[in-house]
Amino acid sequence: MDAVRVALLREVLAGTEWLGSTRRFAGALRGSVVSHGGGLLLVGTPEYEPWHLAAHLVDEAAWSGTPELAPTLVRHDARPSDPAHLAVGLGRLEAARRGETLLVVAPTTPAAPLVERVSDARRAGATVLALGPGQGELPSMAHEVLAVPDGSELDLDTVQHLVSAAAGENALPTPRGRRRLRDRVARLAEHLTAPPPARW
């Protein structure tokens, strides 16, 4: 999702709780990594690795001049033969220390082995942020949580776009007036599906 589509999505969501929630969460993420000088670890579940969020955070880090936002993607099935940026395995969570930030992205409640590793990282002093269903043990141990329950208006991928874009912002835009969510979604759909204007 490019910057124009993120802007349109934000217009659609103006006045809803999603904009404030994603910006608050992104502010906590940015504040944690900047205040500690980096050390952002990003991990998903064995079934869902947040590659797309990792790529967007790398872009936002470059565009915003905030290199601390560039994450290390921690993978469940990383192999030594993988390229260096894809070869970081779960052992990296065991090495997490004070000053590092661990962002856990999970579409469903994570299994016990991952939760235990996250708990160990928190005990070692890492700041833990959780993006996912908002249920289970993970939210109770996280310093910041952005719940995206199953069946909510936005899916987890869309919320990740909003979080990464907000994390790269240097200032927050002024809020707009309230409109019904359904009307805003309809306007966005019309705009995205409209044919391009004729050029003469």
Short mmCIF file of C-alpha atoms in Angstrom, two decimals:
data_model
loop_
_atom_site.label_atom_id
_atom_site.label_comp_id
_atom_site.label_asym_id
_atom_site.label_seq_id
_atom_site.Cartn_x
_atom_site.Cartn_y
_atom_site.Cartn_z
CA MET A 1 0.00 0.00 0.00
CA ASP A 2 1.57 3.28 -1.09
CA ALA A 3 1.41 6.65 0.65
CA VAL A 4 -1.56 7.83 -1.42
CA ARG A 5 -3.65 4.80 -0.45
CA VAL A 6 -2.65 5.16 3.19
CA ALA A 7 -3.78 8.80 3.05
CA LEU A 8 -7.10 7.78 1.50
CA LEU A 9 -7.57 5.07 4.10
CA ARG A 10 -6.90 7.59 6.85
CA GLU A 11 -9.51 9.89 5.36
CA VAL A 12 -12.01 7.03 5.39
CA LEU A 13 -11.15 6.24 9.01
CA ALA A 14 -11.22 9.84 10.24
CA GLY A 15 -13.25 10.05 13.41
CA THR A 16 -12.97 6.35 14.20
CA GLU A 17 -10.92 4.87 17.01
CA TRP A 18 -8.54 3.21 14.52
CA LEU A 19 -6.57 6.32 13.67
CA GLY A 20 -5.96 7.23 17.29
CA SER A 21 -5.18 3.64 18.26
CA THR A 22 -2.71 3.02 15.43
CA ARG A 23 -0.99 6.37 16.01
CA ARG A 24 -0.73 5.74 19.76
CA PHE A 25 0.77 2.31 19.15
CA ALA A 26 3.12 3.65 16.46
CA GLY A 27 4.17 6.44 18.82
CA ALA A 28 5.02 3.89 21.51
CA LEU A 29 7.00 1.88 18.97
CA ARG A 30 8.91 4.86 17.66
CA GLY A 31 9.47 6.27 21.15
CA SER A 32 10.88 2.99 22.39
CA VAL A 33 13.34 2.41 19.56
CA VAL A 34 14.46 6.04 19.28
CA SER A 35 14.98 6.53 23.01
CA HIS A 36 17.08 3.35 23.17
CA GLY A 37 18.97 3.93 19.93
CA GLY A 38 17.43 1.06 17.97
CA GLY A 39 17.31 -2.66 18.50
CA LEU A 40 13.87 -3.43 17.05
CA LEU A 41 13.09 -7.15 16.81
CA LEU A 42 10.02 -8.17 14.80
CA VAL A 43 8.54 -11.65 15.13
CA GLY A 44 5.37 -13.41 14.05
CA THR A 45 4.14 -16.96 14.43
CA PRO A 46 5.29 -20.11 12.58
CA GLU A 47 2.28 -19.68 10.27
CA TYR A 48 2.52 -15.90 9.86
CA GLU A 49 5.80 -14.05 9.46
CA PRO A 50 5.35 -10.26 9.14
CA TRP A 51 7.58 -9.80 6.07
CA HIS A 52 5.43 -7.01 4.72
CA LEU A 53 5.59 -4.97 7.93
CA ALA A 54 9.36 -5.46 8.07
CA ALA A 55 9.71 -4.07 4.54
CA HIS A 56 7.47 -1.08 5.31
CA LEU A 57 9.37 -0.27 8.51
CA VAL A 58 12.65 -0.36 6.59
CA ASP A 59 11.16 2.10 4.08
CA GLU A 60 9.78 4.35 6.82
CA ALA A 61 13.14 4.28 8.60
CA ALA A 62 14.84 5.56 5.43
CA TRP A 63 12.19 8.13 4.50
CA SER A 64 11.83 9.58 7.99
CA GLY A 65 15.54 9.66 8.79
CA THR A 66 14.89 7.36 11.74
CA PRO A 67 17.19 4.35 11.21
CA GLU A 68 16.12 2.92 14.57
CA LEU A 69 12.80 1.87 12.99
CA ALA A 70 14.48 -0.68 10.70
CA PRO A 71 13.71 -4.05 12.32
CA THR A 72 15.48 -7.36 12.55
CA LEU A 73 12.99 -9.96 11.31
CA VAL A 74 13.15 -12.97 13.63
CA ARG A 75 12.01 -16.13 11.83
CA HIS A 76 10.77 -19.45 13.15
CA ASP A 77 12.41 -21.56 10.45
CA ALA A 78 15.48 -19.49 9.62
CA ARG A 79 18.38 -21.45 8.12
CA PRO A 80 22.07 -20.52 8.07
CA SER A 81 21.97 -20.76 4.27
CA ASP A 82 19.35 -17.97 4.06
CA PRO A 83 20.45 -14.42 3.16
CA ALA A 84 21.72 -12.61 6.27
CA HIS A 85 18.57 -10.50 6.75
CA LEU A 86 16.43 -13.67 6.68
CA ALA A 87 18.71 -15.93 8.72
CA VAL A 88 17.89 -14.63 12.21
CA GLY A 89 16.23 -17.39 14.21
CA LEU A 90 14.32 -17.55 17.48
CA GLY A 91 17.57 -17.75 19.43
CA ARG A 92 17.78 -13.99 18.91
CA LEU A 93 14.83 -13.58 21.30
CA GLU A 94 16.83 -15.35 24.00
CA ALA A 95 19.59 -12.77 23.51
CA ALA A 96 17.19 -9.79 23.82
CA ARG A 97 18.25 -7.32 26.50
CA ARG A 98 17.34 -4.02 28.11
CA GLY A 99 17.11 -1.27 25.51
CA GLU A 100 15.75 -3.51 22.78
CA THR A 101 12.15 -3.51 21.57
CA LEU A 102 10.28 -6.67 20.59
CA LEU A 103 7.25 -6.27 18.34
CA VAL A 104 5.11 -9.42 18.14
CA VAL A 105 2.60 -9.61 15.27
CA ALA A 106 0.17 -12.53 15.41
CA PRO A 107 -3.19 -13.03 13.67
CA THR A 108 -4.18 -15.59 16.33
CA THR A 109 -3.18 -16.21 19.93
CA PRO A 110 0.48 -17.31 19.84
CA ALA A 111 1.42 -20.78 21.05
CA ALA A 112 3.11 -21.31 24.39
CA PRO A 113 6.72 -21.67 23.10
CA LEU A 114 6.66 -18.19 21.52
CA VAL A 115 4.92 -16.66 24.54
CA GLU A 116 7.61 -18.14 26.81
CA ARG A 117 10.39 -16.63 24.68
CA VAL A 118 8.65 -13.25 24.71
CA SER A 119 8.25 -13.48 28.49
CA ASP A 120 11.98 -14.24 28.84
CA ALA A 121 12.83 -11.23 26.66
CA ARG A 122 10.67 -8.99 28.83
CA ARG A 123 12.29 -10.30 32.00
CA ALA A 124 15.67 -9.52 30.44
CA GLY A 125 14.54 -5.90 30.04
CA ALA A 126 13.21 -5.70 26.46
CA THR A 127 10.16 -3.55 25.77
CA VAL A 128 7.38 -5.75 24.35
CA LEU A 129 4.68 -4.54 21.95
CA ALA A 130 1.90 -6.81 20.68
CA LEU A 131 -0.21 -6.45 17.56
CA GLY A 132 -2.90 -9.10 17.17
CA PRO A 133 -6.09 -10.55 18.58
CA GLY A 134 -5.71 -9.01 22.04
CA GLN A 135 -6.42 -12.29 23.86
CA GLY A 136 -4.31 -14.81 25.71
CA GLU A 137 -1.14 -14.31 27.73
CA LEU A 138 0.73 -12.06 25.31
CA PRO A 139 -1.31 -8.86 25.89
CA SER A 140 -0.86 -9.16 29.66
CA MET A 141 2.93 -9.17 29.36
CA ALA A 142 3.19 -6.50 26.63
CA HIS A 143 3.96 -2.89 27.47
CA GLU A 144 1.72 -1.75 24.59
CA VAL A 145 -1.04 -3.66 22.81
CA LEU A 146 -3.01 -2.91 19.68
CA ALA A 147 -5.84 -5.42 19.48
CA VAL A 148 -7.16 -6.40 16.06
CA PRO A 149 -9.87 -8.93 16.94
CA ASP A 150 -11.17 -11.34 14.35
CA GLY A 151 -14.15 -9.77 12.62
CA SER A 152 -13.16 -6.14 13.25
CA GLU A 153 -13.61 -3.49 10.54
CA LEU A 154 -9.93 -3.65 9.58
CA ASP A 155 -7.78 -6.70 9.05
CA LEU A 156 -4.33 -7.17 10.52
CA ASP A 157 -2.52 -6.32 7.28
CA THR A 158 -4.33 -2.99 6.93
CA VAL A 159 -3.59 -2.10 10.55
CA GLN A 160 0.09 -2.86 9.95
CA HIS A 161 0.11 -0.36 7.06
CA LEU A 162 -1.36 2.31 9.33
CA VAL A 163 1.11 1.56 12.13
CA SER A 164 4.19 1.60 9.90
CA ALA A 165 3.13 4.84 8.20
CA ALA A 166 2.42 6.51 11.54
CA ALA A 167 5.73 5.30 13.00
CA GLY A 168 7.58 7.12 10.23
CA GLU A 169 5.76 10.42 10.72
CA ASN A 170 7.56 13.32 12.31
CA ALA A 171 4.33 15.09 13.27
CA LEU A 172 0.72 14.03 13.55
CA PRO A 173 -1.80 15.63 11.18
CA THR A 174 -4.74 17.51 12.58
CA PRO A 175 -7.87 15.40 13.11
CA ARG A 176 -10.85 15.78 10.76
CA GLY A 177 -14.57 15.75 11.40
CA ARG A 178 -16.62 12.61 12.02
CA ARG A 179 -18.48 10.77 9.28
CA ARG A 180 -20.05 7.35 9.22
CA LEU A 181 -17.50 4.59 8.59
CA ARG A 182 -19.67 2.96 5.95
CA ASP A 183 -19.84 6.25 3.96
CA ARG A 184 -16.08 6.68 4.13
CA VAL A 185 -15.43 3.10 3.00
CA ALA A 186 -17.83 3.58 0.09
CA ARG A 187 -16.01 6.77 -0.97
CA LEU A 188 -12.66 5.01 -0.81
CA ALA A 189 -13.94 2.07 -2.87
CA GLU A 190 -15.35 4.43 -5.51
CA HIS A 191 -12.09 6.34 -5.68
CA LEU A 192 -9.91 3.23 -5.99
CA THR A 193 -12.11 1.59 -8.65
CA ALA A 194 -12.79 4.69 -10.74
CA PRO A 195 -11.20 4.71 -14.21
CA PRO A 196 -8.33 7.16 -14.68
CA PRO A 197 -9.28 10.58 -16.04
CA ALA A 198 -9.09 10.97 -19.83
CA ARG A 199 -6.01 12.84 -21.05
CA TRP A 200 -6.22 14.92 -24.22
#
